[in-house]
Tab-separated table of N, CA and C in Angstrom:
chain	number	residue	atom	x	y	z
A	1	UNK	N	-44.181	-104.564	-14.515
A	1	UNK	CA	-44.450	-105.175	-13.234
A	1	UNK	C	-45.015	-106.567	-13.423
A	2	UNK	N	-44.346	-107.381	-14.126
A	2	UNK	CA	-44.802	-108.739	-14.363
A	2	UNK	C	-44.923	-109.486	-13.045
A	3	UNK	N	-46.049	-110.147	-12.860
A	3	UNK	CA	-46.273	-110.909	-11.642
A	3	UNK	C	-46.796	-110.089	-10.489
A	4	UNK	N	-46.976	-108.794	-10.658
A	4	UNK	CA	-47.482	-107.950	-9.583
A	4	UNK	C	-48.898	-108.378	-9.217
A	5	UNK	N	-49.199	-108.326	-7.928
A	5	UNK	CA	-50.515	-108.712	-7.440
A	5	UNK	C	-51.298	-107.501	-6.967
A	6	UNK	N	-52.594	-107.546	-7.198
A	6	UNK	CA	-53.508	-106.539	-6.693
A	6	UNK	C	-54.552	-107.219	-5.831
A	7	UNK	N	-55.028	-106.516	-4.830
A	7	UNK	CA	-56.028	-107.058	-3.924
A	7	UNK	C	-57.314	-106.262	-4.042
A	8	UNK	N	-58.413	-106.962	-4.216
A	8	UNK	CA	-59.724	-106.345	-4.202
A	8	UNK	C	-60.440	-106.748	-2.924
A	9	UNK	N	-61.033	-105.774	-2.247
A	9	UNK	CA	-61.776	-106.021	-1.006
A	9	UNK	C	-63.191	-105.477	-1.180
A	10	UNK	N	-64.174	-106.330	-0.903
A	10	UNK	CA	-65.588	-105.947	-0.934
A	10	UNK	C	-66.128	-106.138	0.474
A	11	UNK	N	-66.122	-105.053	1.248
A	11	UNK	CA	-66.478	-105.137	2.670
A	11	UNK	C	-67.928	-104.756	2.907
A	12	UNK	N	-68.593	-105.580	3.686
A	12	UNK	CA	-69.965	-105.318	4.101
A	12	UNK	C	-70.148	-105.726	5.547
A	13	UNK	N	-71.250	-105.357	6.119
A	13	UNK	CA	-71.505	-105.605	7.528
A	13	UNK	C	-71.543	-107.070	7.912
A	14	UNK	N	-71.968	-107.934	7.008
A	14	UNK	CA	-72.076	-109.355	7.322
A	14	UNK	C	-70.808	-110.113	6.962
A	15	UNK	N	-70.297	-109.878	5.777
A	15	UNK	CA	-69.120	-110.594	5.291
A	15	UNK	C	-68.266	-109.665	4.446
A	16	UNK	N	-66.974	-109.898	4.495
A	16	UNK	CA	-66.041	-109.188	3.632
A	16	UNK	C	-65.392	-110.219	2.728
A	17	UNK	N	-65.473	-109.976	1.428
A	17	UNK	CA	-64.843	-110.883	0.461
A	17	UNK	C	-63.602	-110.212	-0.100
A	18	UNK	N	-62.634	-111.044	-0.454
A	18	UNK	CA	-61.417	-110.503	-1.048
A	18	UNK	C	-60.915	-111.424	-2.148
A	19	UNK	N	-60.164	-110.844	-3.085
A	19	UNK	CA	-59.543	-111.613	-4.154
A	19	UNK	C	-58.176	-111.004	-4.456
A	20	UNK	N	-57.198	-111.866	-4.565
A	20	UNK	CA	-55.840	-111.477	-4.910
A	20	UNK	C	-55.607	-111.920	-6.349
A	21	UNK	N	-55.237	-110.979	-7.201
A	21	UNK	CA	-55.134	-111.291	-8.629
A	21	UNK	C	-53.850	-110.756	-9.235
A	22	UNK	N	-53.405	-111.465	-10.273
A	22	UNK	CA	-52.275	-111.008	-11.069
A	22	UNK	C	-52.776	-109.971	-12.070
A	23	UNK	N	-51.830	-109.266	-12.660
A	23	UNK	CA	-52.199	-108.359	-13.744
A	23	UNK	C	-52.908	-109.180	-14.805
A	24	UNK	N	-53.928	-108.640	-15.403
A	24	UNK	CA	-54.716	-109.374	-16.383
A	24	UNK	C	-55.924	-110.042	-15.755
A	25	UNK	N	-56.044	-109.959	-14.429
A	25	UNK	CA	-57.233	-110.462	-13.767
A	25	UNK	C	-57.239	-111.919	-13.364
A	26	UNK	N	-56.104	-112.593	-13.433
A	26	UNK	CA	-56.056	-113.997	-13.036
A	26	UNK	C	-56.035	-114.075	-11.515
A	27	UNK	N	-57.116	-114.604	-10.927
A	27	UNK	CA	-57.232	-114.705	-9.476
A	27	UNK	C	-56.344	-115.836	-8.978
A	28	UNK	N	-55.471	-115.504	-8.026
A	28	UNK	CA	-54.573	-116.506	-7.457
A	28	UNK	C	-55.041	-116.989	-6.092
A	29	UNK	N	-55.895	-116.206	-5.432
A	29	UNK	CA	-56.451	-116.604	-4.136
A	29	UNK	C	-57.659	-115.729	-3.850
A	30	UNK	N	-58.598	-116.296	-3.116
A	30	UNK	CA	-59.761	-115.517	-2.692
A	30	UNK	C	-60.268	-116.093	-1.394
A	31	UNK	N	-61.047	-115.285	-0.696
A	31	UNK	CA	-61.562	-115.756	0.581
A	31	UNK	C	-62.572	-114.791	1.159
A	32	UNK	N	-62.940	-115.068	2.388
A	32	UNK	CA	-63.904	-114.239	3.106
A	32	UNK	C	-63.361	-113.954	4.494
A	33	UNK	N	-63.769	-112.850	5.040
A	33	UNK	CA	-63.335	-112.422	6.367
A	33	UNK	C	-64.546	-111.862	7.105
A	34	UNK	N	-64.305	-111.457	8.312
A	34	UNK	CA	-65.363	-110.865	9.136
A	34	UNK	C	-65.955	-109.635	8.449
A	35	UNK	N	-67.200	-109.343	8.761
A	35	UNK	CA	-67.843	-108.150	8.230
A	35	UNK	C	-67.160	-106.885	8.736
A	36	UNK	N	-67.113	-105.877	7.886
A	36	UNK	CA	-66.496	-104.593	8.218
A	36	UNK	C	-67.295	-103.496	7.532
A	37	UNK	N	-67.368	-102.340	8.163
A	37	UNK	CA	-68.011	-101.193	7.525
A	37	UNK	C	-67.228	-99.916	7.826
A	38	UNK	N	-67.458	-98.919	7.006
A	38	UNK	CA	-66.841	-97.624	7.235
A	38	UNK	C	-67.345	-96.947	8.496
A	39	UNK	N	-68.540	-97.283	8.946
A	39	UNK	CA	-69.118	-96.688	10.156
A	39	UNK	C	-68.261	-97.007	11.382
A	40	UNK	N	-67.540	-98.119	11.338
A	40	UNK	CA	-66.688	-98.493	12.467
A	40	UNK	C	-65.598	-97.465	12.747
A	41	UNK	N	-65.264	-96.656	11.769
A	41	UNK	CA	-64.242	-95.631	11.957
A	41	UNK	C	-64.702	-94.507	12.877
A	42	UNK	N	-65.981	-94.458	13.192
A	42	UNK	CA	-66.539	-93.331	13.950
A	42	UNK	C	-66.455	-93.494	15.459
A	43	UNK	N	-65.989	-94.639	15.948
A	43	UNK	CA	-65.854	-94.823	17.400
A	43	UNK	C	-64.570	-95.586	17.703
A	44	UNK	N	-64.069	-95.416	18.910
A	44	UNK	CA	-62.862	-96.126	19.311
A	44	UNK	C	-63.079	-97.629	19.289
A	45	UNK	N	-64.229	-98.068	19.806
A	45	UNK	CA	-64.541	-99.505	19.822
A	45	UNK	C	-64.628	-100.047	18.394
A	46	UNK	N	-65.280	-99.308	17.517
A	46	UNK	CA	-65.415	-99.720	16.129
A	46	UNK	C	-64.076	-99.785	15.422
A	47	UNK	N	-63.217	-98.800	15.676
A	47	UNK	CA	-61.886	-98.791	15.059
A	47	UNK	C	-61.065	-99.994	15.515
A	48	UNK	N	-61.193	-100.332	16.795
A	48	UNK	CA	-60.456	-101.489	17.319
A	48	UNK	C	-60.944	-102.774	16.651
A	49	UNK	N	-62.259	-102.920	16.541
A	49	UNK	CA	-62.828	-104.110	15.898
A	49	UNK	C	-62.436	-104.169	14.424
A	50	UNK	N	-62.458	-103.025	13.761
A	50	UNK	CA	-62.061	-102.960	12.358
A	50	UNK	C	-60.585	-103.330	12.203
A	51	UNK	N	-59.757	-102.832	13.096
A	51	UNK	CA	-58.337	-103.154	13.058
A	51	UNK	C	-58.083	-104.646	13.211
A	52	UNK	N	-58.814	-105.285	14.116
A	52	UNK	CA	-58.674	-106.729	14.313
A	52	UNK	C	-59.125	-107.494	13.069
A	53	UNK	N	-60.242	-107.076	12.507
A	53	UNK	CA	-60.756	-107.754	11.304
A	53	UNK	C	-59.795	-107.584	10.135
A	54	UNK	N	-59.245	-106.389	9.972
A	54	UNK	CA	-58.282	-106.151	8.891
A	54	UNK	C	-57.005	-106.953	9.105
A	55	UNK	N	-56.579	-107.092	10.350
A	55	UNK	CA	-55.384	-107.885	10.641
A	55	UNK	C	-55.597	-109.340	10.233
A	56	UNK	N	-56.783	-109.869	10.515
A	56	UNK	CA	-57.091	-111.241	10.114
A	56	UNK	C	-57.114	-111.397	8.610
A	57	UNK	N	-57.747	-110.452	7.934
A	57	UNK	CA	-57.792	-110.479	6.474
A	57	UNK	C	-56.375	-110.383	5.910
A	58	UNK	N	-55.586	-109.451	6.449
A	58	UNK	CA	-54.223	-109.270	5.959
A	58	UNK	C	-53.372	-110.514	6.125
A	59	UNK	N	-53.487	-111.164	7.258
A	59	UNK	CA	-52.705	-112.382	7.499
A	59	UNK	C	-53.059	-113.458	6.486
A	60	UNK	N	-54.322	-113.600	6.198
A	60	UNK	CA	-54.752	-114.613	5.229
A	60	UNK	C	-54.262	-114.263	3.823
A	61	UNK	N	-54.413	-113.015	3.427
A	61	UNK	CA	-53.963	-112.584	2.095
A	61	UNK	C	-52.466	-112.816	1.942
A	62	UNK	N	-51.685	-112.409	2.937
A	62	UNK	CA	-50.227	-112.486	2.835
A	62	UNK	C	-49.719	-113.925	2.813
A	63	UNK	N	-50.529	-114.874	3.206
A	63	UNK	CA	-50.158	-116.284	3.057
A	63	UNK	C	-50.077	-116.678	1.587
A	64	UNK	N	-50.784	-115.935	0.734
A	64	UNK	CA	-50.869	-116.264	-0.693
A	64	UNK	C	-50.009	-115.370	-1.577
A	65	UNK	N	-49.636	-114.211	-1.083
A	65	UNK	CA	-48.832	-113.292	-1.879
A	65	UNK	C	-48.901	-111.885	-1.316
A	66	UNK	N	-48.044	-111.028	-1.816
A	66	UNK	CA	-47.954	-109.650	-1.325
A	66	UNK	C	-48.473	-108.683	-2.394
A	67	UNK	N	-49.635	-108.069	-2.161
A	67	UNK	CA	-50.153	-107.126	-3.167
A	67	UNK	C	-49.336	-105.842	-3.204
A	68	UNK	N	-49.311	-105.232	-4.373
A	68	UNK	CA	-48.664	-103.926	-4.523
A	68	UNK	C	-49.696	-102.808	-4.573
A	69	UNK	N	-50.964	-103.185	-4.761
A	69	UNK	CA	-52.052	-102.204	-4.806
A	69	UNK	C	-53.325	-102.853	-4.276
A	70	UNK	N	-54.197	-102.011	-3.722
A	70	UNK	CA	-55.454	-102.486	-3.128
A	70	UNK	C	-56.588	-101.591	-3.594
A	71	UNK	N	-57.687	-102.217	-3.988
A	71	UNK	CA	-58.913	-101.492	-4.302
A	71	UNK	C	-59.971	-102.017	-3.341
A	72	UNK	N	-60.505	-101.141	-2.501
A	72	UNK	CA	-61.428	-101.572	-1.453
A	72	UNK	C	-62.717	-100.770	-1.491
A	73	UNK	N	-63.825	-101.480	-1.372
A	73	UNK	CA	-65.129	-100.851	-1.247
A	73	UNK	C	-65.710	-101.215	0.110
A	74	UNK	N	-66.071	-100.201	0.894
A	74	UNK	CA	-66.600	-100.413	2.237
A	74	UNK	C	-67.980	-99.787	2.368
A	75	UNK	N	-68.948	-100.587	2.757
A	75	UNK	CA	-70.285	-100.084	3.052
A	75	UNK	C	-70.178	-99.009	4.127
A	76	UNK	N	-70.918	-97.921	3.953
A	76	UNK	CA	-70.988	-96.886	4.985
A	76	UNK	C	-69.811	-95.940	5.037
A	77	UNK	N	-68.908	-96.010	4.089
A	77	UNK	CA	-67.750	-95.115	4.104
A	77	UNK	C	-68.047	-93.890	3.259
A	78	UNK	N	-68.213	-92.743	3.939
A	78	UNK	CA	-68.419	-91.510	3.194
A	78	UNK	C	-67.434	-90.441	3.641
A	79	UNK	N	-66.623	-90.778	4.603
A	79	UNK	CA	-65.570	-89.883	5.052
A	79	UNK	C	-64.484	-90.735	5.700
A	80	UNK	N	-63.377	-90.128	6.037
A	80	UNK	CA	-62.260	-90.830	6.672
A	80	UNK	C	-61.640	-91.919	5.795
A	81	UNK	N	-61.762	-91.765	4.511
A	81	UNK	CA	-61.174	-92.751	3.594
A	81	UNK	C	-59.658	-92.820	3.772
A	82	UNK	N	-59.022	-91.696	4.091
A	82	UNK	CA	-57.572	-91.699	4.296
A	82	UNK	C	-57.196	-92.528	5.520
A	83	UNK	N	-58.012	-92.452	6.580
A	83	UNK	CA	-57.768	-93.253	7.785
A	83	UNK	C	-57.862	-94.740	7.458
A	84	UNK	N	-58.865	-95.106	6.702
A	84	UNK	CA	-59.052	-96.502	6.333
A	84	UNK	C	-57.915	-96.973	5.430
A	85	UNK	N	-57.519	-96.152	4.480
A	85	UNK	CA	-56.404	-96.516	3.594
A	85	UNK	C	-55.137	-96.764	4.407
A	86	UNK	N	-54.894	-95.948	5.417
A	86	UNK	CA	-53.711	-96.123	6.261
A	86	UNK	C	-53.788	-97.431	7.044
A	87	UNK	N	-54.966	-97.775	7.535
A	87	UNK	CA	-55.126	-99.031	8.268
A	87	UNK	C	-54.877	-100.235	7.362
A	88	UNK	N	-55.453	-100.199	6.168
A	88	UNK	CA	-55.271	-101.299	5.214
A	88	UNK	C	-53.803	-101.403	4.810
A	89	UNK	N	-53.180	-100.273	4.521
A	89	UNK	CA	-51.779	-100.256	4.120
A	89	UNK	C	-50.890	-100.846	5.213
A	90	UNK	N	-51.190	-100.532	6.442
A	90	UNK	CA	-50.392	-101.007	7.561
A	90	UNK	C	-50.400	-102.528	7.671
A	91	UNK	N	-51.566	-103.144	7.536
A	91	UNK	CA	-51.633	-104.600	7.692
A	91	UNK	C	-51.051	-105.342	6.499
A	92	UNK	N	-51.013	-104.711	5.345
A	92	UNK	CA	-50.525	-105.377	4.129
A	92	UNK	C	-49.106	-104.981	3.742
A	93	UNK	N	-48.561	-103.984	4.402
A	93	UNK	CA	-47.205	-103.555	4.084
A	93	UNK	C	-47.082	-102.850	2.745
A	94	UNK	N	-48.124	-102.091	2.378
A	94	UNK	CA	-48.093	-101.289	1.148
A	94	UNK	C	-48.184	-99.815	1.515
A	95	UNK	N	-47.904	-98.960	0.570
A	95	UNK	CA	-48.053	-97.531	0.774
A	95	UNK	C	-49.537	-97.164	0.810
A	96	UNK	N	-49.927	-96.246	1.678
A	96	UNK	CA	-51.331	-95.813	1.745
A	96	UNK	C	-51.792	-95.265	0.399
A	97	UNK	N	-50.881	-94.678	-0.368
A	97	UNK	CA	-51.248	-94.146	-1.686
A	97	UNK	C	-51.579	-95.252	-2.683
A	98	UNK	N	-51.220	-96.496	-2.355
A	98	UNK	CA	-51.522	-97.628	-3.236
A	98	UNK	C	-52.867	-98.276	-2.894
A	99	UNK	N	-53.564	-97.680	-1.912
A	99	UNK	CA	-54.879	-98.201	-1.506
A	99	UNK	C	-55.946	-97.275	-2.052
């Protein structure tokens, strides 16, 4: 998979940082997005806000390249990880199993 990109997401309540990297760890793009937490999955309003924030992050990432895999850490996520993986996969056009 030469040239394959992976996306790392470090989500917190204040700011979410991301980095898009090639195999071997060479960062090709990085940035920051709105704060996000796993707790947002527990309410309809929170899910909507999380969806909007992920859409913004996804649009920015996809301007730089298309990841084939995502590793994400979210503050406050202790359940519903599958729901979050599906949301991330949807905005990035990857399989949920790759998140």
